[in-house]
Structure formats: C-alpha cells, structure tokens
Short mmCIF file of C-alpha atoms in Angstrom, two decimals:
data_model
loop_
_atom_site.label_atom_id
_atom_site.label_comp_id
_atom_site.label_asym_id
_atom_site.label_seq_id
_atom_site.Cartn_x
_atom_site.Cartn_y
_atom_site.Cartn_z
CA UNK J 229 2.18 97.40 -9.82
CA UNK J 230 4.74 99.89 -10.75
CA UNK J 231 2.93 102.76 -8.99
CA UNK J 232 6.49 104.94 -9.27
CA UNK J 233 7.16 105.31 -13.01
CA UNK J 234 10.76 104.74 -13.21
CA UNK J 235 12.38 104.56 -16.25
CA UNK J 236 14.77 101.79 -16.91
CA UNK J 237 18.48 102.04 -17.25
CA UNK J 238 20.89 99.78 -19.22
CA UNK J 239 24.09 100.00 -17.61
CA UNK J 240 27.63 97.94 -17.21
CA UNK J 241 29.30 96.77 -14.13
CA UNK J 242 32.02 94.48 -12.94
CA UNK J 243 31.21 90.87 -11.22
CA UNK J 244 32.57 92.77 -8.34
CA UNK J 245 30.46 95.11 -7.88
CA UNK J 246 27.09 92.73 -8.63
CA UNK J 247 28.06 90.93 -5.57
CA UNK J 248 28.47 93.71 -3.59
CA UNK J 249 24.63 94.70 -4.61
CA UNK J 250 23.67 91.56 -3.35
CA UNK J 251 25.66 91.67 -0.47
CA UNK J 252 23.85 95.12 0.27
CA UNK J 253 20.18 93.21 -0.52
CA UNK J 254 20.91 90.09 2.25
CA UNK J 255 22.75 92.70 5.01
CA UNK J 256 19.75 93.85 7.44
CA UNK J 257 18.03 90.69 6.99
CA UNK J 258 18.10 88.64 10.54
CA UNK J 259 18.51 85.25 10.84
CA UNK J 260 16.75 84.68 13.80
CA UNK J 261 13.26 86.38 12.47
CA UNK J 262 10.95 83.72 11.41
CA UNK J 263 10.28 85.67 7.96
CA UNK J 264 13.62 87.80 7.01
CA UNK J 265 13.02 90.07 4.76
CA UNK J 266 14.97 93.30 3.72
CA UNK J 267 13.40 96.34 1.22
CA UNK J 268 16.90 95.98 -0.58
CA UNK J 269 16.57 92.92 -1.35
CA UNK J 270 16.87 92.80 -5.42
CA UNK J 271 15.39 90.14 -7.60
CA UNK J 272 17.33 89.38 -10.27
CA UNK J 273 17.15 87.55 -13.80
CA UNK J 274 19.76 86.14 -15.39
CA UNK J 275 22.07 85.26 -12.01
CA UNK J 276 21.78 82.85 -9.88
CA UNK J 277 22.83 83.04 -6.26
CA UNK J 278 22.32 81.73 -2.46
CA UNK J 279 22.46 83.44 0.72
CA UNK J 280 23.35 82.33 3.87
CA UNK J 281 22.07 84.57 7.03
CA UNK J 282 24.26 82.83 9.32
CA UNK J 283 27.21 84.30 7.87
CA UNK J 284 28.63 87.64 8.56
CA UNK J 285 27.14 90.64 6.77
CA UNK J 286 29.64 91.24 3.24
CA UNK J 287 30.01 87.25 3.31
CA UNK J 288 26.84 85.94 3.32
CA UNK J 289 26.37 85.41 -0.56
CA UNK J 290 28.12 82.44 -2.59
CA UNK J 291 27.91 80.59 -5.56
CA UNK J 292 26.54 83.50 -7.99
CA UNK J 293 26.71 82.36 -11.67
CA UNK J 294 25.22 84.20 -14.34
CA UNK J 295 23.62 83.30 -17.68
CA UNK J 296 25.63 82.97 -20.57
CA UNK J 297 24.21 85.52 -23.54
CA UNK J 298 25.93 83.95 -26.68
CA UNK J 299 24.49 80.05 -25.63
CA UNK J 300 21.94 78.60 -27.74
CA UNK J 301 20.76 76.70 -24.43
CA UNK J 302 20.51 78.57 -21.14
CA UNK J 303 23.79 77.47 -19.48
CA UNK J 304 25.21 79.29 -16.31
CA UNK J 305 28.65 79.92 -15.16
CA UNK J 306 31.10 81.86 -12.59
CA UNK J 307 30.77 85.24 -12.30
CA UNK J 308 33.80 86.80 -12.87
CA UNK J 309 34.72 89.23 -10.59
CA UNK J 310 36.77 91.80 -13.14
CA UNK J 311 34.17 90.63 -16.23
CA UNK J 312 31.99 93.49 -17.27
CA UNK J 313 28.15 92.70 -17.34
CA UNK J 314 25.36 94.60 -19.05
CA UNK J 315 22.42 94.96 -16.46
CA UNK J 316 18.98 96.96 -16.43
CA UNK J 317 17.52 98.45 -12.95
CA UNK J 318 15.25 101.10 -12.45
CA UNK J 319 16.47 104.60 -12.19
CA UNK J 320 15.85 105.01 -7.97
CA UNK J 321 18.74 102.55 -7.76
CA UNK J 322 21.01 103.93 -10.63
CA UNK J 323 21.32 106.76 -8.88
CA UNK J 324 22.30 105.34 -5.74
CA UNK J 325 18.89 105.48 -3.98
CA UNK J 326 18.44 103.22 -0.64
CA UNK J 327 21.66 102.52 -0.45
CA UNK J 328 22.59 101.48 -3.65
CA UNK J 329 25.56 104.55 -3.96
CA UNK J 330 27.72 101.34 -5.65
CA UNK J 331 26.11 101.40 -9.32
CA UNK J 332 25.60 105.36 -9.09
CA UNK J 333 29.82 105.12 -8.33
CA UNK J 334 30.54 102.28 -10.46
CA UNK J 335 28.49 101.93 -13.92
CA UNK J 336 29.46 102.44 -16.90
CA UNK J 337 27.98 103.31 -20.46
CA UNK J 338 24.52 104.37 -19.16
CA UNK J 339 21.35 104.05 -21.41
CA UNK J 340 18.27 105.95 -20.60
CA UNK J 341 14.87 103.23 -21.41
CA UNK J 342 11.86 103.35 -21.21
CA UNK J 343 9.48 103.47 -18.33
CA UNK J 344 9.03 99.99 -16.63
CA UNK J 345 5.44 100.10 -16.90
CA UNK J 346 5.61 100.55 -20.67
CA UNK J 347 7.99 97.45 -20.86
CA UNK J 348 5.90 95.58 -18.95
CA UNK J 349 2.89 96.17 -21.44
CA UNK J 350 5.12 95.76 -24.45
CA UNK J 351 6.09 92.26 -22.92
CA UNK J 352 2.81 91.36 -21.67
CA UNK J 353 1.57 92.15 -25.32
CA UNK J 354 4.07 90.37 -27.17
CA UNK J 355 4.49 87.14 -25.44
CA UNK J 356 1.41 85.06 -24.51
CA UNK J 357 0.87 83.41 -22.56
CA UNK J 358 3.72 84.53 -19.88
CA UNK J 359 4.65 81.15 -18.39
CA UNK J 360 5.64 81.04 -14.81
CA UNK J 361 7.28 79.02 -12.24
CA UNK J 362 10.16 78.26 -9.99
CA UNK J 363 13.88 79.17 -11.73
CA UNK J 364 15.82 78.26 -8.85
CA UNK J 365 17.73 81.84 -8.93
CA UNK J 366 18.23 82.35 -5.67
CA UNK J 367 18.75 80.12 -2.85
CA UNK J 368 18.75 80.48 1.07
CA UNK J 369 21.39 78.07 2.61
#
C-alpha cells in the first residue's frame, strides 16, 4: 500500500481534458478478454462515468458527471467540457508518466502536497470508522 511515496498534487484542468484521461485509462483494455483490465486505468472520486469496450478507442467513455462542491447534498451533474476542475493525482502522473503527457501539458495552478501515505494516515486517523461500499462511479456498459 503506497510502496512509491508520491507526493500529491492539486492541480486544475478542463472537462476536456478529464475525459481524455479516461479515455487514455479504458484504451488497451480488450473487450473480448474475460477480465479487461488496463495499468492506466484511474479510479476516481468525485466523477462518475461508464465505459463501453465495444466502442472505438477515444469514444468509449460517456455519461461522466462530476460532483457538485458548493451542494449541501451530494448532487452530480455534466461535465463541462471548457469548465475548469480542481483535481489531486499523484506526482508519476502529473508529470506525464505512463502515458499521462495530457495533465503534464495541460494543468494549471499546480500545488505541491503531501505524500499520499501521510494523507492516508491523517485520514485514517481522523475519520473512524472509514465506511465502505459500492458508489456507483464507474460503470461498464
């Protein structure tokens, strides 16, 4: 569990260029292979999107909505493909590592964090007990 020490970087980029991440993530995965799976394939939090291997690779994602910040309730809408959006990833892909060269060419505002294990403690401290279960963010049509 986050053998790799990477810090984490707060960064902007357009809708645009969030679907073309997850474009990249769903690209080498095969449709035909009884478990696809790709090593770019990002998790997210705070989006919601599905994936459709049948379609052609830069086409194959649809339907990606993102959580609204200023709602009391958790709602989510469009993205919007000019809107700027304030993500975290680790540093490997900030800097355009497997693949990623579209938020090392595209983001904006960068902010050096912490390292991700260090969050992780910090969150595993302060919120107990970590609920989990399904969220429904991403969906394979």
């Amino acid at each position: 569990m986050c053998p790799w020490q990477n810090r984490l970087v707060a960064l902007t980029l357009r809708g645009k260029h969030i679907v073309e991440l997850l474009e990249h993530g769903v690209a080498p995965m095969n449709v035909s292979s009884s478990s696809p799976r790709s090593s770019r394939f990002l998790q997210v939090s705070g989006l919601r999107f599905a994936f459709d291997l049948t379609g052609p690779a830069g086409q194959r994602v649809s339907n990606v909505r993102v959580r609204c910040s200023k709602c009391q309730v958790p709602e989510y809408g469009p993205l919007a493909m000019e809107e700027r959006y304030r993500v975290v990833v680790m540093e490997y892909l900030a800097n355009g590592k497997i693949g990623f060269g579209v938020i090392s060419e595209n983001a904006e505002d960068l902010e050096m964090g912490p390292f991700d294990l260090d969050t992780l403690m910090d969150y595993m401290s302060a919120v107990r007990p970590i609920a989990s279960g399904i969220e429904h963010r991403i969906k394979k049509t």
